[in-house]
Coordinates of C-alpha atoms in Angstrom, one line a residue:
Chain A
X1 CA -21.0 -41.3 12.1
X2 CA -23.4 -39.2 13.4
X3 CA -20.9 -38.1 16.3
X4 CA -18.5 -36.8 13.6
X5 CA -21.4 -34.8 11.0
X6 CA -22.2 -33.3 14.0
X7 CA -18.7 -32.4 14.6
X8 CA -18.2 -31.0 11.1
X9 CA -21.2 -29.1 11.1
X10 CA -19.8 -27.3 14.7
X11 CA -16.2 -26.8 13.7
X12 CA -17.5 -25.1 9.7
X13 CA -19.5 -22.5 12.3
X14 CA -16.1 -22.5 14.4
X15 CA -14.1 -21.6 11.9
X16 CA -17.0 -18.9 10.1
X17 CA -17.3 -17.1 13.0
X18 CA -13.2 -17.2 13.7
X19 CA -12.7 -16.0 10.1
X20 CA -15.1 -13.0 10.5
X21 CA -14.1 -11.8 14.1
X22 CA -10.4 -11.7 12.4
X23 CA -11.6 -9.6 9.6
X24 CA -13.8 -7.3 11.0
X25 CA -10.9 -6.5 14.0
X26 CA -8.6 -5.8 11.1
X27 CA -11.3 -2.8 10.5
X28 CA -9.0 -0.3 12.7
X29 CA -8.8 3.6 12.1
X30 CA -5.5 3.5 10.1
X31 CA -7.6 1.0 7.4
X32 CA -10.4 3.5 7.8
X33 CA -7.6 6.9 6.6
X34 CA -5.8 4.7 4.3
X35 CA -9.0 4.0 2.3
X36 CA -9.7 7.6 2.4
X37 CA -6.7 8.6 0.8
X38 CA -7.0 6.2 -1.6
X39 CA -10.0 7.6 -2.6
X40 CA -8.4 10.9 -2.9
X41 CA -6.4 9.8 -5.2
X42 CA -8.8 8.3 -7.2
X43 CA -11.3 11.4 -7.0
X44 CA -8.0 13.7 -8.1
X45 CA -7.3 11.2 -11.3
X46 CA -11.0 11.1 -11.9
X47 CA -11.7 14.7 -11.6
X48 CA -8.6 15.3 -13.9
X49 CA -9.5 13.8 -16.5
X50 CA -13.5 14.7 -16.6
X51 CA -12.5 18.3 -16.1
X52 CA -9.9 18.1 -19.1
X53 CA -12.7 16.8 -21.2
X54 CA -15.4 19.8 -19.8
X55 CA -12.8 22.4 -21.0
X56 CA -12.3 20.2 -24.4
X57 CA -15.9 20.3 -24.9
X58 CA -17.3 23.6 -23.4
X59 CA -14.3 25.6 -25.4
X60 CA -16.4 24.7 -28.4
X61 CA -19.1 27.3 -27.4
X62 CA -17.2 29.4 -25.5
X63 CA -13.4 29.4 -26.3
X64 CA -12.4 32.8 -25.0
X65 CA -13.5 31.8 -21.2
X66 CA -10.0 30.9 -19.7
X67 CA -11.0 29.2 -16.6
X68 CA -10.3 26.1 -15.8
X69 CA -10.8 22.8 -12.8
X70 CA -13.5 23.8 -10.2
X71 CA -13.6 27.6 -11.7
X72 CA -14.8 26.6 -15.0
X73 CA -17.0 23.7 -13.8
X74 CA -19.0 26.0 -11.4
X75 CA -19.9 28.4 -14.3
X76 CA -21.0 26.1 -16.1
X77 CA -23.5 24.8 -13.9
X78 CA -24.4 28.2 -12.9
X79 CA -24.5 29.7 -16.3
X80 CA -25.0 27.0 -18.9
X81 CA -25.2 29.1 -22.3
X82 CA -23.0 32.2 -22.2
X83 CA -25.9 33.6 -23.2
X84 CA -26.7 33.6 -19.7
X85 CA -24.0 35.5 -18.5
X86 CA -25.8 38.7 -16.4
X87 CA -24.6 42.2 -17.8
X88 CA -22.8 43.1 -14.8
X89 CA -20.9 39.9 -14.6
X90 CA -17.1 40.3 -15.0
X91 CA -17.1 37.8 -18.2
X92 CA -20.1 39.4 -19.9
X93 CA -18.2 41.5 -22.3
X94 CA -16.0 38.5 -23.2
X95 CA -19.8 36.5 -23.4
X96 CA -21.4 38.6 -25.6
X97 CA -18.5 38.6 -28.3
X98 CA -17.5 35.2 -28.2
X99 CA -16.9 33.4 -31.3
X100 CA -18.6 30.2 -30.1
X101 CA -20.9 28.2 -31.8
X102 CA -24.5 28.6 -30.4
X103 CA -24.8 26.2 -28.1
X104 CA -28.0 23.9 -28.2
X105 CA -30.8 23.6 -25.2
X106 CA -30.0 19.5 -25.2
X107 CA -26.6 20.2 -25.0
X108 CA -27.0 22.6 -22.4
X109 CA -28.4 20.9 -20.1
X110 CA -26.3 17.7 -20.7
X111 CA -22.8 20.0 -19.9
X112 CA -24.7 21.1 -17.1
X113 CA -25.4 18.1 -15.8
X114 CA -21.8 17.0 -16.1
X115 CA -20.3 20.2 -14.5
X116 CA -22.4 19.9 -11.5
X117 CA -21.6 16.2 -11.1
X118 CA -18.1 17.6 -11.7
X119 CA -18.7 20.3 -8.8
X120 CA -20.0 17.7 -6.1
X121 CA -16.7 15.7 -6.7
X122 CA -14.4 18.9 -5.9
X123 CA -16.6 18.8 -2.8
X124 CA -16.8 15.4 -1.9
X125 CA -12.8 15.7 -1.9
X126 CA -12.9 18.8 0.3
X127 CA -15.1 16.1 2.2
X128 CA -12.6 13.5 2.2
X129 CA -9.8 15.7 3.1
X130 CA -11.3 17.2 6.4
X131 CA -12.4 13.8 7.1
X132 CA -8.3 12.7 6.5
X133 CA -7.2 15.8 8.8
X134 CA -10.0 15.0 11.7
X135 CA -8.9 11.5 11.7
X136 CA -5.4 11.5 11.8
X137 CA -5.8 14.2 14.8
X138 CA -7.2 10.9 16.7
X139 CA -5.2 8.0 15.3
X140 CA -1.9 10.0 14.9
X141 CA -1.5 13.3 17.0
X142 CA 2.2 13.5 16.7
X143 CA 2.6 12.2 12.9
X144 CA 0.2 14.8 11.8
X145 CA 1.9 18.0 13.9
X146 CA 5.3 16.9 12.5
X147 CA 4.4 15.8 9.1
X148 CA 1.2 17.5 8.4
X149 CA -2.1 15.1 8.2
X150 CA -2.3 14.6 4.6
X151 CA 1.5 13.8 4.0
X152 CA 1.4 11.9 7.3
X153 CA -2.0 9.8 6.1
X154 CA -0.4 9.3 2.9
X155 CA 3.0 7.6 4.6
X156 CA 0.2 5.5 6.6
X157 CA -1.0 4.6 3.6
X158 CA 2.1 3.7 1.7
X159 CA 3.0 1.7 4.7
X160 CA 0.7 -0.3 4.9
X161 CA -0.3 0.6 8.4
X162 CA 0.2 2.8 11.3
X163 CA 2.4 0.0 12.8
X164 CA 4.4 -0.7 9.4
X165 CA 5.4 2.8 9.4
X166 CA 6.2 2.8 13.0
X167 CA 8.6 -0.4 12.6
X168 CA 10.5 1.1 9.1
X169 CA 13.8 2.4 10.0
X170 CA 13.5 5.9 9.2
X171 CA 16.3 5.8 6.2
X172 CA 12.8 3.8 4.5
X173 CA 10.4 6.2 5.6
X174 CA 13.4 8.9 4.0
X175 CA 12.6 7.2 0.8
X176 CA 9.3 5.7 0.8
X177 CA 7.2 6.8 -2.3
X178 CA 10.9 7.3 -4.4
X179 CA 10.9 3.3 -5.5
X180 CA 11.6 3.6 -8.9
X181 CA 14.9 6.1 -8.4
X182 CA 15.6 4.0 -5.4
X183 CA 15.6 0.1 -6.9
X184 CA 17.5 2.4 -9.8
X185 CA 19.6 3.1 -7.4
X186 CA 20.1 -0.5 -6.0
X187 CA 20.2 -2.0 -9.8
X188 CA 22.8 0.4 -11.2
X189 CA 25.0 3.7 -10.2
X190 CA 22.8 5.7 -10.0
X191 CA 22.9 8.3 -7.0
X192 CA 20.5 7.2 -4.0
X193 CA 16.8 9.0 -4.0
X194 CA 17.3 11.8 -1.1
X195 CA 13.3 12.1 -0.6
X196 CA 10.0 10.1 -1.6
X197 CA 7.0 11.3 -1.0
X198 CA 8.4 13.3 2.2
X199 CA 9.5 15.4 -0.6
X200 CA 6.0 17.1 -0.1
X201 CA 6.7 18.7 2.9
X202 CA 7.2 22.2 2.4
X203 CA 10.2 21.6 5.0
X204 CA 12.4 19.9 1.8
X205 CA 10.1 21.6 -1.0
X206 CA 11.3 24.8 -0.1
X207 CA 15.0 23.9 0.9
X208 CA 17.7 25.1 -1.5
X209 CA 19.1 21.6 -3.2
X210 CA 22.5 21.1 -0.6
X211 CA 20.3 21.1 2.2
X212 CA 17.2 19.0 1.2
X213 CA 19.3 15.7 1.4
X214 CA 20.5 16.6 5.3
X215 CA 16.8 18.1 6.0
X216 CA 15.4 15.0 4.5
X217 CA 17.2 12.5 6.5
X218 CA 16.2 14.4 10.0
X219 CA 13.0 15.1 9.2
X220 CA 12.5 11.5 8.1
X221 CA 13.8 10.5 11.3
X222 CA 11.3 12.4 13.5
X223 CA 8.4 11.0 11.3
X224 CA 9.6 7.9 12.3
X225 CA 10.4 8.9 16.0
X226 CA 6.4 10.8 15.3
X227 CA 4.4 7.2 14.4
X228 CA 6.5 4.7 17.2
X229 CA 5.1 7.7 19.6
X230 CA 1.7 7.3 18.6
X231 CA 1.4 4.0 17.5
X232 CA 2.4 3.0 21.4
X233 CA 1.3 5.9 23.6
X234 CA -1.3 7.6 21.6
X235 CA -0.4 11.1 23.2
X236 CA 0.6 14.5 21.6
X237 CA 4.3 15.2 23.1
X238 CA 5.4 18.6 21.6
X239 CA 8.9 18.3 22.4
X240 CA 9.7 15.9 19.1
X241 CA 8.2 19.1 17.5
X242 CA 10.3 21.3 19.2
X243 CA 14.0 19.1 18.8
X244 CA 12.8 18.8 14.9
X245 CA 12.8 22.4 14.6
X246 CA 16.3 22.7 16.4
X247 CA 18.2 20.2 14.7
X248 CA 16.4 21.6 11.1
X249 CA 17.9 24.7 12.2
X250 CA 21.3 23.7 13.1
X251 CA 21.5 22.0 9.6
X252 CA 20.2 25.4 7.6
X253 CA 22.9 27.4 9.8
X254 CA 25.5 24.8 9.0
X255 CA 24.9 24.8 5.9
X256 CA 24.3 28.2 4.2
X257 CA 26.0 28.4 1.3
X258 CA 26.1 25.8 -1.7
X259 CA 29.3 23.6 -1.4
X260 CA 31.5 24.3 -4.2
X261 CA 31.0 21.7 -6.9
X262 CA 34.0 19.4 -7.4
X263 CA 36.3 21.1 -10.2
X264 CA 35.3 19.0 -13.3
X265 CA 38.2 16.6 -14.3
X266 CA 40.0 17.9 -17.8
X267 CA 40.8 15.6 -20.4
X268 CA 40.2 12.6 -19.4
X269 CA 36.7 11.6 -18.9
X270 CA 36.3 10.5 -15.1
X271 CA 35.9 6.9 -13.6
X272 CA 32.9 5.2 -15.9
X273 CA 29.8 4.2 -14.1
X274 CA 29.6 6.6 -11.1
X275 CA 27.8 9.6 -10.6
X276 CA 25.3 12.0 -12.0
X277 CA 26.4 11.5 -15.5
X278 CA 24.6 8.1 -16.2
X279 CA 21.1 8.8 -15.2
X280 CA 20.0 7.0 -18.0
X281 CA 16.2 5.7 -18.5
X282 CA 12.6 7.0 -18.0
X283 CA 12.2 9.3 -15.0
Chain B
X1 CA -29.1 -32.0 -24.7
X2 CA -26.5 -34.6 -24.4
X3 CA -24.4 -34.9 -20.7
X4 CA -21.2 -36.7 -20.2
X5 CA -20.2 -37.7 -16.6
X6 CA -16.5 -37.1 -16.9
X7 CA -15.5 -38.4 -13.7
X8 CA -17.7 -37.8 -10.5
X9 CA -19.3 -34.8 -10.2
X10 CA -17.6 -33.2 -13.4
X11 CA -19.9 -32.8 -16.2
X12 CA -19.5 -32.4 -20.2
X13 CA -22.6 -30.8 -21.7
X14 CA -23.1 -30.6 -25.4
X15 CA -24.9 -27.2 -26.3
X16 CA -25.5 -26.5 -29.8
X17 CA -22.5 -28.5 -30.6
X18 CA -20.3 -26.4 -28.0
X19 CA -18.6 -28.1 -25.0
X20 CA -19.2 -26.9 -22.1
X21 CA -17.8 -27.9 -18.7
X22 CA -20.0 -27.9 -15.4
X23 CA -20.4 -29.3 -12.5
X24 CA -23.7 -30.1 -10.8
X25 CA -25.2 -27.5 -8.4
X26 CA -25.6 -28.4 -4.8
X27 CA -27.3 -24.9 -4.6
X28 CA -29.8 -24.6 -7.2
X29 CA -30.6 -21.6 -8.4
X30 CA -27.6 -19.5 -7.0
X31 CA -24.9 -18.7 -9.4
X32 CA -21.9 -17.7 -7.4
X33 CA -19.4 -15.7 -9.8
X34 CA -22.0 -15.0 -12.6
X35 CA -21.8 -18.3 -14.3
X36 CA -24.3 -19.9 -16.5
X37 CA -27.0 -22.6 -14.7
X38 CA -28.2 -24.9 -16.9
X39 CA -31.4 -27.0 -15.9
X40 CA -31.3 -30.5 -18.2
X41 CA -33.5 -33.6 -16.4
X42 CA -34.3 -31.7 -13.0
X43 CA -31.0 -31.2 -12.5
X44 CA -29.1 -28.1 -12.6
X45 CA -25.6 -27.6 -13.5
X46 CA -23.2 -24.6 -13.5
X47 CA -20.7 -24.0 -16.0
X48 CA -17.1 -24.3 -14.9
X49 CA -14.9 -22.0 -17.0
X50 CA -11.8 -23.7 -17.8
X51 CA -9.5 -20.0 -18.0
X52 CA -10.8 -19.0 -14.7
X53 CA -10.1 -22.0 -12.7
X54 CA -6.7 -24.4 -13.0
X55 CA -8.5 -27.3 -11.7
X56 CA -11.0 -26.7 -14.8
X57 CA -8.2 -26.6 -17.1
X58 CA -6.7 -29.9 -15.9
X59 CA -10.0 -31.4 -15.9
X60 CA -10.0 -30.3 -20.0
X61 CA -6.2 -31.2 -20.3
X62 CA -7.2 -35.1 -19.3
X63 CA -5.9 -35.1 -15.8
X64 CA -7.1 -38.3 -14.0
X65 CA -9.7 -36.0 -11.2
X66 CA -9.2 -37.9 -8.0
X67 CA -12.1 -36.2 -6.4
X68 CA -15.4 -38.5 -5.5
X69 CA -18.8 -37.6 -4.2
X70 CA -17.1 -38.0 -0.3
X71 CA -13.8 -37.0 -0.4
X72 CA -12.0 -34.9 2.0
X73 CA -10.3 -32.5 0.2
X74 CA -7.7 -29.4 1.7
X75 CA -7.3 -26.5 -0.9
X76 CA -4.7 -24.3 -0.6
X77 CA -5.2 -20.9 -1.7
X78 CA -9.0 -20.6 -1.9
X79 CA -9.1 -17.2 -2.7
X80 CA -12.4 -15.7 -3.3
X81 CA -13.6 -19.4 -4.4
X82 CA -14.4 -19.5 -7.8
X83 CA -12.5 -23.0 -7.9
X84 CA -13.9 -23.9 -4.4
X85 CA -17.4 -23.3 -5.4
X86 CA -16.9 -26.2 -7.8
X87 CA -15.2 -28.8 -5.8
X88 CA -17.9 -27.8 -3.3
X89 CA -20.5 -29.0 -5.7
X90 CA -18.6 -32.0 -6.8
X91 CA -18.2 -33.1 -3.5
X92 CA -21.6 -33.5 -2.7
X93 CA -21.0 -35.7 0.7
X94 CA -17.5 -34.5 1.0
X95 CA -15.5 -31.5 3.2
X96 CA -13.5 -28.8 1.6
X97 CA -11.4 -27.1 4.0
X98 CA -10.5 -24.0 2.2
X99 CA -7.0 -21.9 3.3
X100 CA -6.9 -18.6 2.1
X101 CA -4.6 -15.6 3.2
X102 CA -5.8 -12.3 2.8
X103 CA -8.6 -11.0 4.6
X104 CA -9.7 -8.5 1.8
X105 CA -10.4 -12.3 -0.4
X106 CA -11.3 -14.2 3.0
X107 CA -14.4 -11.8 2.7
X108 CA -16.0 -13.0 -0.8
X109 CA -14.7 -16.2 0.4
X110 CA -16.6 -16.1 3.7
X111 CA -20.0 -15.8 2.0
X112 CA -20.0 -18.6 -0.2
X113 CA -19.2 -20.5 2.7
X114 CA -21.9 -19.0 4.7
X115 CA -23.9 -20.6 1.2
X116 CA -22.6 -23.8 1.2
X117 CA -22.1 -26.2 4.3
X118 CA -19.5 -28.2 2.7
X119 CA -16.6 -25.4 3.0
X120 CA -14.9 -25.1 6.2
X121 CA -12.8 -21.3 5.7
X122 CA -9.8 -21.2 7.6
X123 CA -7.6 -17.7 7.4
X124 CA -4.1 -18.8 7.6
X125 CA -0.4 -18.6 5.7
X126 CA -0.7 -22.1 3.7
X127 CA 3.4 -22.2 4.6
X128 CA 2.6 -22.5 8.6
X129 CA 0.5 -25.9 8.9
X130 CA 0.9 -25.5 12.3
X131 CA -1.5 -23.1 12.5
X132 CA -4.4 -25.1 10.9
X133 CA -3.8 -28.3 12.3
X134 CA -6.3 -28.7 14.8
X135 CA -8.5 -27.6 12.2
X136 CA -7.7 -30.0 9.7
X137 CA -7.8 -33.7 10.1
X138 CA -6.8 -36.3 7.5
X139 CA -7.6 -35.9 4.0
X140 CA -7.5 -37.7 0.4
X141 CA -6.7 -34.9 -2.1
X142 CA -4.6 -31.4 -1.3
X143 CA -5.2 -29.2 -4.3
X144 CA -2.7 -26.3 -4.2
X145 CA -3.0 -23.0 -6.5
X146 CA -1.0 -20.7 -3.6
X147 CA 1.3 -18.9 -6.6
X148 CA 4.3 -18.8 -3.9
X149 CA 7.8 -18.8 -5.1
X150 CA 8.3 -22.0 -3.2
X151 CA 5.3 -23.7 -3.9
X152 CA 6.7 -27.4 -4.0
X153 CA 8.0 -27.1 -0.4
X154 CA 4.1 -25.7 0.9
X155 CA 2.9 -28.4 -0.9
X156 CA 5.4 -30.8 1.1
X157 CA 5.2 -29.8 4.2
X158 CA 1.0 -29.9 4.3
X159 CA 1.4 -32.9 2.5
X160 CA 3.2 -34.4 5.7
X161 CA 1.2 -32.9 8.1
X162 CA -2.3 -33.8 6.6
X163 CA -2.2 -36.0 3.6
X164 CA -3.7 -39.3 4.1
X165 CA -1.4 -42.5 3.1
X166 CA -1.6 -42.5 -0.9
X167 CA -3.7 -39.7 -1.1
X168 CA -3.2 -37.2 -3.9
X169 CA -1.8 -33.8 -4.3
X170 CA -2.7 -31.6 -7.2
X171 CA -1.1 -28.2 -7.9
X172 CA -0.6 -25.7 -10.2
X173 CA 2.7 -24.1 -11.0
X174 CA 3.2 -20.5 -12.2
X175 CA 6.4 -20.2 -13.4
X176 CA 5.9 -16.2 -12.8
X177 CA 5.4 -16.4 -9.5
X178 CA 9.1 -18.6 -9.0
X179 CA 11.0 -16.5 -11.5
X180 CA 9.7 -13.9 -13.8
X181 CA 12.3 -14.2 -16.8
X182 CA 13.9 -18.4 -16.3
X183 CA 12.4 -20.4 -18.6
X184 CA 9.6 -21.7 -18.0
X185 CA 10.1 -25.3 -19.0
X186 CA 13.3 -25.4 -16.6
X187 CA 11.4 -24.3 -13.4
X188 CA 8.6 -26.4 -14.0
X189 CA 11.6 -29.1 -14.5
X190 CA 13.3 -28.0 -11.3
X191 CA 10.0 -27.9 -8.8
X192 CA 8.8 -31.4 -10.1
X193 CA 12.2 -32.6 -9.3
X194 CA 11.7 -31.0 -6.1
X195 CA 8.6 -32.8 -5.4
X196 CA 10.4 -35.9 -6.0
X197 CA 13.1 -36.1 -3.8
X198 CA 13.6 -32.7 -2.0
X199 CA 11.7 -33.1 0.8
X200 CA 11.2 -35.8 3.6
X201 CA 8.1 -36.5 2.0
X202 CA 8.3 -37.8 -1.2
X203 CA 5.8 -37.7 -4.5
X204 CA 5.2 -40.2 -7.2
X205 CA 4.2 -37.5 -10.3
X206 CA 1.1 -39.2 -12.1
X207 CA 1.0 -36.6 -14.6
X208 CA 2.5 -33.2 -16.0
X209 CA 0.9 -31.1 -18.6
X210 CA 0.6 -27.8 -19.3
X211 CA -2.5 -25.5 -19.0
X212 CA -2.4 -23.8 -22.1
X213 CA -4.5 -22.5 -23.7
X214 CA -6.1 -21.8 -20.5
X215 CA -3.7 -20.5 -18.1
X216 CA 0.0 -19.2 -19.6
X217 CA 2.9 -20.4 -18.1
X218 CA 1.2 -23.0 -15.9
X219 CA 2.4 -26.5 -14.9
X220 CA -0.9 -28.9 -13.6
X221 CA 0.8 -31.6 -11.5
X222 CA -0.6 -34.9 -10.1
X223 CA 1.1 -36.5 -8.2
X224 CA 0.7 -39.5 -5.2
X225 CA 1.8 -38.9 -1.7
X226 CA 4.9 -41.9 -2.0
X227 CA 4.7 -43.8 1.1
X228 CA 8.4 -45.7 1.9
X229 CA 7.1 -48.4 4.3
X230 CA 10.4 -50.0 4.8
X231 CA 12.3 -47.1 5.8
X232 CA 10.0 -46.6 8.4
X233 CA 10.4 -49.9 10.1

């Protein structure tokens, strides 16, 4: 009896200490980014919405001041009162003959209070950002040259993990961040997503439309080729850049004019349930 | 302040004419997930709320507890051990080997069990027993809340592997979690039948009743590991 309390008390500190050395060596540098952006996307919701209500609330004392996001909370804090406003600024004209309400001292300081707590998170996502961009240099050298760090840290993120991206085949990564249009896609006729959040990537941004689906599907493919590189070696290898940028090519010079659009059937309506006609449902 | 031993270890306090379920603290003084301590005699007790735990809820919807002071129990998706916290308690002399999945919940979980020496953690998929079993030896009760789509055949298979001869299994069924739009009376039909005679191991069902109010869409089964001695002579 005692043999086996002694046995329980050993194998309960077995398994504590097994449990916590499996958590903390899930602690790697792509959980480290993924928080990060995570947090970016939080501080972008968050600074939304309190910057939204600054504008709502400052316009009462000084409606004719048309700046808006980091702009508007940095005058704030700086100014306060647009009584404040020094002759020589720019918006002193448009300060003196405001038709504002006078603007009380308590109230004042409480908007600027909230416009400099409003200025610090702008920072702290410049913060987060360069911390994104530094870190990604480390953990993925060749995803971040291809892709750019932020869209790249974003995939990882979407992923799951450095290694989930590396093991999608690249028509997922084409697609990751376009679920709704893609199970859409999967339930009904609808025509497949071409891009998901690659879609950022000034690459397809600034394509013209018959080229973003061929664009998409090789640039998605040297992401891919991009994370297996450094998920296993760890090394920048320039030449993916480089065969990127020759097959993008090859695909703009194959393709520079808009294909001519199928002539549209007369009469009849065409073949129900294909196509770009029943898009129907929230987008 | 009246107190009503409901079965071991589970308590019924009367406050102010409110009924209120606890259990009895083997920790005094620490509350683990904000709940109410309540000292009556020397002895403190910690409310157990009913719509946060589905072992609560069965205890309120009648459910015969097969837990004792020294049972040995295996629970099967611990989570961040609100539940656990309890059976810790009402297994004063007992072991609770507690299987939970994720790390992120692993980590709340880890430090109630750095709390209490009656939880043994163990990070693991509850549908590969192979991977706890020198871990886990014998025990009498499996309780099962893993919200799996096939919960009836994880509950099998560590029945087999570490269920003692008649020893009980209690689980909880989300209908949600096996099909979001079936009916739910027809799933919770379906896995009970399961239980029954799907598997090589085979349940008696004690008893069937839903959680509500507590928990929607939840089945609370009890049932008896079914032993077939002649079959295996």
């Amino acid at each position: 009896m005692e043999l086996d309390e002694e046995y329980d008390v050993l194998l309960r500190d077995v398994c504590i200490r097994a449990a916590k050395s499996r958590i903390s060596s899930n602690d790697t540098d792509d959980v480290r980014i993924i928080q990060a952006v995570q947090a970016l996307d939080d501080i972008d919701r968050n600074v939304n919405e309190l910057s939204e209500r600054l504008l709502e609330w400052y316009g009462a004392y000084f409606p004719e001041l048309e700046l808006t996001g980091e702009a508007l909370a940095s005058f704030v804090t700086s100014f306060g009162s647009r009584a404040n406003v020094p002759a020589g600024h720019p918006l002193h004209e448009k300060a003196s003959g405001s038709m504002g309400a006078e603007i009380s001292f308590a109230d004042e300081e409480l908007l600027r209070t909230f416009a400099s707590n409003l200025c610090s998170l702008y920072d702290t996502r410049r913060h987060i950002e360069s911390y994104i961009v530094t870190g990604m240099g480390s953990l993925a050298p060749n995803l971040s040259d291809i892709a750019g760090a932020l869209l790249g840290a974003r995939l990882i993120s979407m992923a799951g993990s450095l290694q989930k991206l590396a093991s999608f085949p690249s028509s997922t990564v084409q697609v990751i961040g376009a679920h709704r249009a893609l199970f859409k896609h999967l339930r009904s006729n609808t025509p497949s997503p071409k891009h998901g959040i690659i879609y950022n990537n000034i690459i397809i941004k600034n394509a013209p439309w018959w080229q973003r689906g061929k664009l998409a599907r090789a640039f998605a493919s040297k992401i891919s080729l991009a994370a297996r590189t450094d998920l296993y070696s760890g090394k920048k290898n320039p030449s993916i850049r480089e065969s990127m940028e020759k097959k993008l090519n090859a695909i703009r010079a194959a393709n520079p004019s808009p294909p001519k659009r199928e002539s549209k059937p007369t009469g009849k309506p065409g073949p129900k349930g294909r196509g770009r006609n029943r898009k129907g449902g929230r987008r | 302040m009246p107190v009503e031993e409901l079965s071991d270890g589970i308590f019924n306090l009367s406050i102010d004419d409110r009924q209120m379920l606890a259990t009895r603290n083997l920790m005094p003084g620490i509350s683990v997930y904000g709940e109410r301590l309540i000292v009556e005699d020397d002895v403190e007790y910690r409310q157990w709320d009913p719509s946060r735990s589905k072992l609560g809820a069965m205890v309120l919807r009648n459910f015969e507890i097969p837990l004792t002071y020294d049972s040995t129990v295996l629970y099967l998706g611990a989570a961040s051990g609100t539940t656990v916290s309890h059976v810790s308690d009402i297994l004063r002399d007992g072991l609770v080997y507690a299987v939970e999945f994720s790390p992120r919940t692993m980590r709340d979980l880890l430090q109630l069990c750095d709390q209490r020496p009656n939880i043994i953690p163990i990070l693991a998929d509850a549908n590969k027993p192979q991977s706890y079993a020198h871990i886990v030896e014998k025990v009498d009760v499996i309780f099962q809340d893993v919200a799996q789509p096939n919960q009836a055949e994880i509950a099998a298979v560590n029945s087999k592997y570490f269920l003692e001869e008649n020893g009980h299994l209690m689980l909880s069924i989300k209908s949600r979690s096996i099909d979001t739009v079936a009916s739910p009376k027809k799933i919770f039909k379906d896995e009970v039948r399961k239980l029954e005679s799907g598997f090589d191991v085979e349940f008696e069902v004690l008893q069937r009743k839903e959680l509500e109010p507590f928990h929607e869409d939840h089945l609370g089964v009890l049932a008896r590991m079914f032993v077939d001695h002649e079959e295996k002579e």
